[in-house]
Tab-separated table of C-alpha atoms in Angstrom:
chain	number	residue	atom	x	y	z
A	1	UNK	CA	119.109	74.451	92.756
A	2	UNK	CA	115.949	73.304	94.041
A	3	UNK	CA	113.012	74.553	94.716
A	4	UNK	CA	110.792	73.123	97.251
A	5	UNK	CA	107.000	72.079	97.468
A	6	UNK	CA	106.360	73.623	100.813
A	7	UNK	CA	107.719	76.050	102.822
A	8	UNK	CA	108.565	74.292	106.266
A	9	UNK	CA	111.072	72.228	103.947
A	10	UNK	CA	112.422	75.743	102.421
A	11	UNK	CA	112.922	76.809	106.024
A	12	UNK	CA	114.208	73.915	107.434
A	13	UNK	CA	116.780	73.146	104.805
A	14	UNK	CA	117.945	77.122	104.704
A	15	UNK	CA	118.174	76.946	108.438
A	16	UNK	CA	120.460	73.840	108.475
A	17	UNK	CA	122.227	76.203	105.555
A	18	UNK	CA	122.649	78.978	107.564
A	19	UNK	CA	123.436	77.422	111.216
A	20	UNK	CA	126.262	75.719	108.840
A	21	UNK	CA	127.534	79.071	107.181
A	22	UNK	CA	126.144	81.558	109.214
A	23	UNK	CA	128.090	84.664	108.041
A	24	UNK	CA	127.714	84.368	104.293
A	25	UNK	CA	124.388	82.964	103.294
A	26	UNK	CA	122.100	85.310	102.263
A	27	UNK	CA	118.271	85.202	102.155
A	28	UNK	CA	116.312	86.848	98.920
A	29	UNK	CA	113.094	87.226	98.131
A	30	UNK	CA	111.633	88.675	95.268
A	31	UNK	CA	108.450	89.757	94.383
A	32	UNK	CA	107.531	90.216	90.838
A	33	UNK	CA	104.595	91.359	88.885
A	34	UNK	CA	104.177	90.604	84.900
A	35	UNK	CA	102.117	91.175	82.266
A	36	UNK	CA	101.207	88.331	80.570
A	37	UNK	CA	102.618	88.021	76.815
A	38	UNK	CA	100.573	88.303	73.929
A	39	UNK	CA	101.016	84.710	73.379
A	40	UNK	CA	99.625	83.924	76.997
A	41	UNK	CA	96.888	85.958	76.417
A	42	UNK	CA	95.771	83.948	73.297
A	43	UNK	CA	96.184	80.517	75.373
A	44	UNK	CA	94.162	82.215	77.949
A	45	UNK	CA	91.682	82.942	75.666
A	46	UNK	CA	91.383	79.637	73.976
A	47	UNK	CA	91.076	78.311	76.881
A	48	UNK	CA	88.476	79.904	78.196
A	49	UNK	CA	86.277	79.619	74.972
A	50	UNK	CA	86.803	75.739	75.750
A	51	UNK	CA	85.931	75.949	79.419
A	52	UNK	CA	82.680	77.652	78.157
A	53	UNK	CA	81.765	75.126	75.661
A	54	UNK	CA	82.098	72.452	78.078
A	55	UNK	CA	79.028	71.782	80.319
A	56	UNK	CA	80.024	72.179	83.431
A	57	UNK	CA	79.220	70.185	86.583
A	58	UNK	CA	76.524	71.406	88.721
A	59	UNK	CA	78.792	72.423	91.563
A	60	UNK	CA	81.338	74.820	89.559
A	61	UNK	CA	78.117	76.514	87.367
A	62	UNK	CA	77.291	79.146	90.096
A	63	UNK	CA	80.758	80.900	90.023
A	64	UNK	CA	82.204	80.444	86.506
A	65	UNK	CA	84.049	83.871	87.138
A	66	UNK	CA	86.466	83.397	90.084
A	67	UNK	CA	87.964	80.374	88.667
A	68	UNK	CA	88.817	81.342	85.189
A	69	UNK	CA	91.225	84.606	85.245
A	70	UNK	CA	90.718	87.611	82.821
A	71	UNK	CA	92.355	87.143	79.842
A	72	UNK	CA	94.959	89.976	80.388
A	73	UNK	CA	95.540	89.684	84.380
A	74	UNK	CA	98.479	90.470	85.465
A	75	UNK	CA	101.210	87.795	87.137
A	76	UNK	CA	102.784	88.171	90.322
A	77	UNK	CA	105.116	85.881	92.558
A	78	UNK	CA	106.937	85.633	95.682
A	79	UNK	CA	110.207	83.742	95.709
A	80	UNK	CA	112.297	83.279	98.563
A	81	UNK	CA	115.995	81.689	97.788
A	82	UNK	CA	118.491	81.384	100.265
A	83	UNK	CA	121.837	81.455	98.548
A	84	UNK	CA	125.651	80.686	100.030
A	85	UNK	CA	128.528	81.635	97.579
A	86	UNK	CA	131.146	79.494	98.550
A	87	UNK	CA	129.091	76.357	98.603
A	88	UNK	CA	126.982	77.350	95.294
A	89	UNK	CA	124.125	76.184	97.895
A	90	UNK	CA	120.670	77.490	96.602
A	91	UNK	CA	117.011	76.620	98.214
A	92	UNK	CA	114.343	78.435	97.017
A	93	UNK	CA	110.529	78.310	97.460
A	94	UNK	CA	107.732	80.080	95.204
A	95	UNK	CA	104.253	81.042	95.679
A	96	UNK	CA	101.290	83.503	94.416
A	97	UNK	CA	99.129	83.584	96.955
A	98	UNK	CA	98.780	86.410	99.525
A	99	UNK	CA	97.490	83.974	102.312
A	100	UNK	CA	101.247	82.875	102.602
A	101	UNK	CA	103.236	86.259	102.792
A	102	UNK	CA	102.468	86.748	106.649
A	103	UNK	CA	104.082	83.160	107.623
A	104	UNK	CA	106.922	83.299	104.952
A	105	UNK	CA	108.152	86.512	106.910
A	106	UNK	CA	107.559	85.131	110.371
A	107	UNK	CA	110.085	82.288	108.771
A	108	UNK	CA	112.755	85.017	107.719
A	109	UNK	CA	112.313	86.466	110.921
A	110	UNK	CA	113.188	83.395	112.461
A	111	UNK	CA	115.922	82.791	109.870
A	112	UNK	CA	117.061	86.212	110.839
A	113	UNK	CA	117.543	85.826	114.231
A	114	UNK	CA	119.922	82.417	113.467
A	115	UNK	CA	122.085	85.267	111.255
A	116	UNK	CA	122.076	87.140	114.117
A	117	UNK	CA	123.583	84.460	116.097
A	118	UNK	CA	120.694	85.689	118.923
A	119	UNK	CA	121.116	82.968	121.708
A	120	UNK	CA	118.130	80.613	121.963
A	121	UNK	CA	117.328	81.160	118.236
A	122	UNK	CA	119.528	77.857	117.274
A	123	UNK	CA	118.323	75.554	119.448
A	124	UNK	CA	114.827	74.238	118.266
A	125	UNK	CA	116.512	72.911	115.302
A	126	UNK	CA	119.117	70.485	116.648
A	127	UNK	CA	117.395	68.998	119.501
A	128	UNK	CA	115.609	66.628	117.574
A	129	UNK	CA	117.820	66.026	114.314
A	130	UNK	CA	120.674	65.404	116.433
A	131	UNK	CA	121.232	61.804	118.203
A	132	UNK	CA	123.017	61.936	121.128
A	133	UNK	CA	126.880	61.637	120.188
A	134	UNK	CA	129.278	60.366	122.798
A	135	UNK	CA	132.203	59.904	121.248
A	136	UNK	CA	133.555	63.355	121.730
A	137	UNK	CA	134.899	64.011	124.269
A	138	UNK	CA	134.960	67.965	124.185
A	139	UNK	CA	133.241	68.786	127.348
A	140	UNK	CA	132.557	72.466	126.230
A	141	UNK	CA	131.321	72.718	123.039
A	142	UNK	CA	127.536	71.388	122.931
A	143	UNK	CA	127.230	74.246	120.424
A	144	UNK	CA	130.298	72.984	118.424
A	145	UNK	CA	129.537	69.560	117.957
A	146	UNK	CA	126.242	70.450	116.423
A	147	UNK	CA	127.641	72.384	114.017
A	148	UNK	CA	130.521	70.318	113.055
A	149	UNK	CA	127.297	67.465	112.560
A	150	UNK	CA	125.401	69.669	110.762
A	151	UNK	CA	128.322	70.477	108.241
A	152	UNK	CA	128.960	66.902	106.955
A	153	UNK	CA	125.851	65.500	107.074
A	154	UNK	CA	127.265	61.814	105.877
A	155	UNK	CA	127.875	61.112	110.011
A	156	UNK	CA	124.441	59.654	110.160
A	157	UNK	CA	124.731	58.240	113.999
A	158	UNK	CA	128.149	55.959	113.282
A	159	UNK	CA	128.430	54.851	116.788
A	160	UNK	CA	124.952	54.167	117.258
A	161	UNK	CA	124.127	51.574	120.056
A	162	UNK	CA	127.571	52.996	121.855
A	163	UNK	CA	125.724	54.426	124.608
A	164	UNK	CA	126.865	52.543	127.838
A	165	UNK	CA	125.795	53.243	131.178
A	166	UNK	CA	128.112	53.026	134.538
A	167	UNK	CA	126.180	51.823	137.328
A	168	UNK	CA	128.282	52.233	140.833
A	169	UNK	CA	129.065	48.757	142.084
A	170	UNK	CA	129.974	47.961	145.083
B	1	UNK	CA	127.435	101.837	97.836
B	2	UNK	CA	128.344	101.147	101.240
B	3	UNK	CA	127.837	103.487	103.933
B	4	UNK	CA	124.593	105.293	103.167
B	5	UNK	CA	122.727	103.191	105.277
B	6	UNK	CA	118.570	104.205	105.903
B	7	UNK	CA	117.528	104.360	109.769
B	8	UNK	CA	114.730	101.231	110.237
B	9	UNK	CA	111.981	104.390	110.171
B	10	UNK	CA	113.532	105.663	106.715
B	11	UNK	CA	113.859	102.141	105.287
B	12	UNK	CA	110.201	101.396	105.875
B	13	UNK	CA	108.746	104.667	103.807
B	14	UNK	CA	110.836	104.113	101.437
B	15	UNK	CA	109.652	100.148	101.074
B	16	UNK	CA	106.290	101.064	100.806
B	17	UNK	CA	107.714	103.456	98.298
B	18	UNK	CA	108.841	101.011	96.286
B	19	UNK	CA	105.731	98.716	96.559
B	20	UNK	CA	103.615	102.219	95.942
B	21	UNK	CA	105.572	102.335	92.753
B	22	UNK	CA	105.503	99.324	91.416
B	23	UNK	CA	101.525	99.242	91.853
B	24	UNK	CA	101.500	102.068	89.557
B	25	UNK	CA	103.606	100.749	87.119
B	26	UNK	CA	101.626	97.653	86.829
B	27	UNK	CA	104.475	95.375	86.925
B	28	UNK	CA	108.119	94.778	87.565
B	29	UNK	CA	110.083	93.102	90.630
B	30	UNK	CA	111.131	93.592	94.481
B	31	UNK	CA	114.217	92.058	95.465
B	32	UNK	CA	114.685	92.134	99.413
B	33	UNK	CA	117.439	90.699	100.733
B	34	UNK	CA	118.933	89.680	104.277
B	35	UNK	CA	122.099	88.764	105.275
B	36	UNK	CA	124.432	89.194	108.836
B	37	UNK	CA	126.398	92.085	108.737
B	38	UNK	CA	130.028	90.926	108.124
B	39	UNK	CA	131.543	94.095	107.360
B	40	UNK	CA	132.477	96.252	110.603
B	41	UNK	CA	135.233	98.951	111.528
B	42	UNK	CA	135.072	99.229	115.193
B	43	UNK	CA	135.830	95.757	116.140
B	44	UNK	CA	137.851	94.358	113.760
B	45	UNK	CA	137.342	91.112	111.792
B	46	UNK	CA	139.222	88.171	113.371
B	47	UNK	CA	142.757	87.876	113.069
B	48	UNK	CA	143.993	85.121	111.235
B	49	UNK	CA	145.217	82.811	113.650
B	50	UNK	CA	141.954	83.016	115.628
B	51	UNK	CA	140.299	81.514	112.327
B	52	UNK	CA	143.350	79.336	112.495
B	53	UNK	CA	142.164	78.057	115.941
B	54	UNK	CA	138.816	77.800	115.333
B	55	UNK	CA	137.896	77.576	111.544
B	56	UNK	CA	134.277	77.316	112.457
B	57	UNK	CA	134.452	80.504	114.690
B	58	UNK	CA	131.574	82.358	112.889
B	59	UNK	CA	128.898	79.651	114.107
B	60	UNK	CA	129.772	80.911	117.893
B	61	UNK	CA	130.180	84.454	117.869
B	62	UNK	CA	130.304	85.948	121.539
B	63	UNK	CA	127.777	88.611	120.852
B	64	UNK	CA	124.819	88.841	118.555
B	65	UNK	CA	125.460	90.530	115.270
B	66	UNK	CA	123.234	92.760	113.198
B	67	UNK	CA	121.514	92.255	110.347
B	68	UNK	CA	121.606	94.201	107.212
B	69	UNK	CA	118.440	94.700	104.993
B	70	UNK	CA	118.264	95.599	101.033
B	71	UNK	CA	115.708	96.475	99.391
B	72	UNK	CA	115.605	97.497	94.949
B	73	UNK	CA	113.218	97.679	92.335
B	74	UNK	CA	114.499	96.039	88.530
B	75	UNK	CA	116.038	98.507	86.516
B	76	UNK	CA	114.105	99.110	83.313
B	77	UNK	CA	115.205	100.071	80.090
B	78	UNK	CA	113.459	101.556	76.807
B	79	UNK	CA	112.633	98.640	74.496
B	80	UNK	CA	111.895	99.460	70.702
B	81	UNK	CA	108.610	98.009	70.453
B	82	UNK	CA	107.216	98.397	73.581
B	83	UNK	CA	106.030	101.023	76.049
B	84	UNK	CA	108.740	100.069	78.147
B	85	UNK	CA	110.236	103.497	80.418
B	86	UNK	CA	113.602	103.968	81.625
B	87	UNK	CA	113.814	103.284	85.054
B	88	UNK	CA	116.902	104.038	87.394
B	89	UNK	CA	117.453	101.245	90.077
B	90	UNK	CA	116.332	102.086	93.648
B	91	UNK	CA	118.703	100.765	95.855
B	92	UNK	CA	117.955	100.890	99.787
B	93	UNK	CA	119.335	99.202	102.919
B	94	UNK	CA	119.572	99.122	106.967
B	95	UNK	CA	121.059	97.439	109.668
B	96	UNK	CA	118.761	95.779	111.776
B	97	UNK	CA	120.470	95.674	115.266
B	98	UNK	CA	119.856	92.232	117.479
B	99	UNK	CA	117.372	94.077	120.002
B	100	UNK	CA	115.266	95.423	117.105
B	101	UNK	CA	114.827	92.341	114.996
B	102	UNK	CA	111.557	91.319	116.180
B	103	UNK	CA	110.305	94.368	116.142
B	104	UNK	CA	111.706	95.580	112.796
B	105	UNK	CA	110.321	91.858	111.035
B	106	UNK	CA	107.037	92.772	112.944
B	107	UNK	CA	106.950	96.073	110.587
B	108	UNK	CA	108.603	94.566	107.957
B	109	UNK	CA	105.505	91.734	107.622
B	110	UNK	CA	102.595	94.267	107.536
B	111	UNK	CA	105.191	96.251	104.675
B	112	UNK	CA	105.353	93.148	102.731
B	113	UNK	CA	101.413	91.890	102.917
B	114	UNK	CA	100.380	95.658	102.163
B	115	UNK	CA	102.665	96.068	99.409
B	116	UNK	CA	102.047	92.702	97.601
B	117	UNK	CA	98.843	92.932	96.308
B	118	UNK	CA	98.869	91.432	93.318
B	119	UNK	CA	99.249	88.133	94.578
B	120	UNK	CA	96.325	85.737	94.667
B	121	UNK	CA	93.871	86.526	97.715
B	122	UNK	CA	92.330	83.405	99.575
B	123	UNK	CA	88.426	83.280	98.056
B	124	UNK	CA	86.769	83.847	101.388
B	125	UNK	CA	83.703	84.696	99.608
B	126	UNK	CA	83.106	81.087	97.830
B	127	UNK	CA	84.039	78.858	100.998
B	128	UNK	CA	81.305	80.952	102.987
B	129	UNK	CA	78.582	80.188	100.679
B	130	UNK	CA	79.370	76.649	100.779
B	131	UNK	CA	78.831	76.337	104.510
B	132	UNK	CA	76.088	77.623	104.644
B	133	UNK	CA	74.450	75.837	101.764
B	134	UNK	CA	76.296	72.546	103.934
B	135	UNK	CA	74.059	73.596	106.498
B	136	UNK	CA	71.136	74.254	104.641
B	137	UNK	CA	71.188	70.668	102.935
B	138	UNK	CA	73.387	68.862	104.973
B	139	UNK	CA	74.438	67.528	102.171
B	140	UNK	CA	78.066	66.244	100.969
B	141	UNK	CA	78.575	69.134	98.397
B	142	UNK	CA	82.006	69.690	100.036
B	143	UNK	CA	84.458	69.846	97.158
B	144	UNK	CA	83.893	71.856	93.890
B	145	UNK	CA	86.104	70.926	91.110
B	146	UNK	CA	87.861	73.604	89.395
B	147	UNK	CA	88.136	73.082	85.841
């Protein structure tokens, strides 16, 4: 179950997750608000009492206030998690800061349209994960292949250097 | 539980709803949740020996598929002890149809950065003051160090 440092990782693992199990992953994100335990208020305490005896560097002495929360603020997160039951596969990301919401949604938006299997929504991923693959001989599927790639992710370019072209001779 | 499905106008009140409420209870959790709409009547799901054929057929479908939405609070519980309330579960959802999405995530944004205020806001205030006193002095006071 990880969870990720930043959230262009989140999204770009969940999106490999969902182009490879499209119909069951599932994408939840949960805000949650807390009050802070008495115990966390104490540390909070404490530790401001020890910020204040400190002397403080000239920089930080104007604004003292913004840095250092009130003892009994309140909590609140936003976790996304992108979850697929038959795989156990779980990504999640977590933040607290507002800045963030707006882009996180523009990602499930995008994440949403690869659920809804909306044509062009797929493509930006695999162009440049992908190498070109010419064993296969499947003339259709450009679609297919990707996936079945994407799947089982131990194909890491096999046939490499396999890439031969015909010239016409005469 | 199935079938009682909001329209996309419905869902929306009803978010901000739930956001409305949890700002005056002072805490508690959203869940939202979004997932492709597997379960349909009209067109039935594939017969076996199309999966058969094709075991990855759900990466391809031939037309796009909708999305469904959820949306709950946490139930809550009296606690001995604490001032804790009992709190039924709100449970709301809608199917977001292929055309709409971008519209409906468009909505569903402003919803979500409206409704989660408790998170941390960027401190505008502080990173003004600095420029201008960069100005002012030209000097390399560009960094404060939070203690």
């Amino acid at each position: 179950m990880p969870t990720f440092k930043t959230s262009t990782e989140w999204y770009e693992q969940s999106s490999l997750l969902l182009k490879a199990y499209p119909s069951t992953t599932r994408i939840t994100s949960k805000y949650r608000v807390q009050k802070p335990t008495p115990s966390k208020i104490k540390k909070r305490e404490r530790y401001a009492a020890k910020q204040a005896d400190k002397p403080k560097p000239e920089a930080a002495s104007e604004a003292p206030d913004s840095t250092t929360p009130a003892a009994d603020e309140l909590t609140a997160s936003f976790t996304l998690k992108t979850y697929e039951p038959a795989s156990g596969a779980c990504l999640k990301y977590e933040t607290n800061k507002a800045a963030e919401v707006g882009r996180l949604i523009g990602n499930l938006s995008r994440l949403g349209r690869h659920m809804a299997a909306i044509p062009g929504a797929t493509e930006d991923l695999s162009a440049p994960a992908e190498p070109m693959d010419i064993s296969t001989p499947i003339g259709e599927g450009d679609v297919k292949m990707v996936d079945a790639a994407a799947t089982d992710k131990a194909s890491g370019g096999g046939g490499g250097g396999g890439k031969k072209k015909k010239k016409g001779k005469k | 539980m199935a079938g009682d499905h909001l329209s996309n106008e419905e869902f929306f009140t009803q978010l901000t709803n739930l956001f409305e409420h949890n700002r005056t209870k002072g805490h508690g959790s959203i869940y939202l949740t979004q997932k492709r709409l597997s379960y349909q009547t009209e067109n039935a799901a594939p017969s076996p020996t199309k999966v058969l054929d094709d075991p990855l057929w759900d990466t391809h479908p031939e037309q796009a598929v909708p999305v469904i939405i959820h949306a709950s609070n946490n139930k809550s519980t009296p606690y001995k002890g604490t001032d804790r309330k009992s709190i039924e579960k709100i449970k709301i959802s809608t199917i977001v149809q292929p055309d709409q999405l971008d519209a409906f995530f468009a909505r569903y944004a402003e919803a979500c950065k409206t409704g989660m205020s408790g998170l941390k806001k960027r401190d505008r205030k502080k990173g003004k003051k600095d420029k201008k006193k960069k100005k002012g002095v030209a000097g390399d006071v560009k960094t404060e160090t939070k203690g």
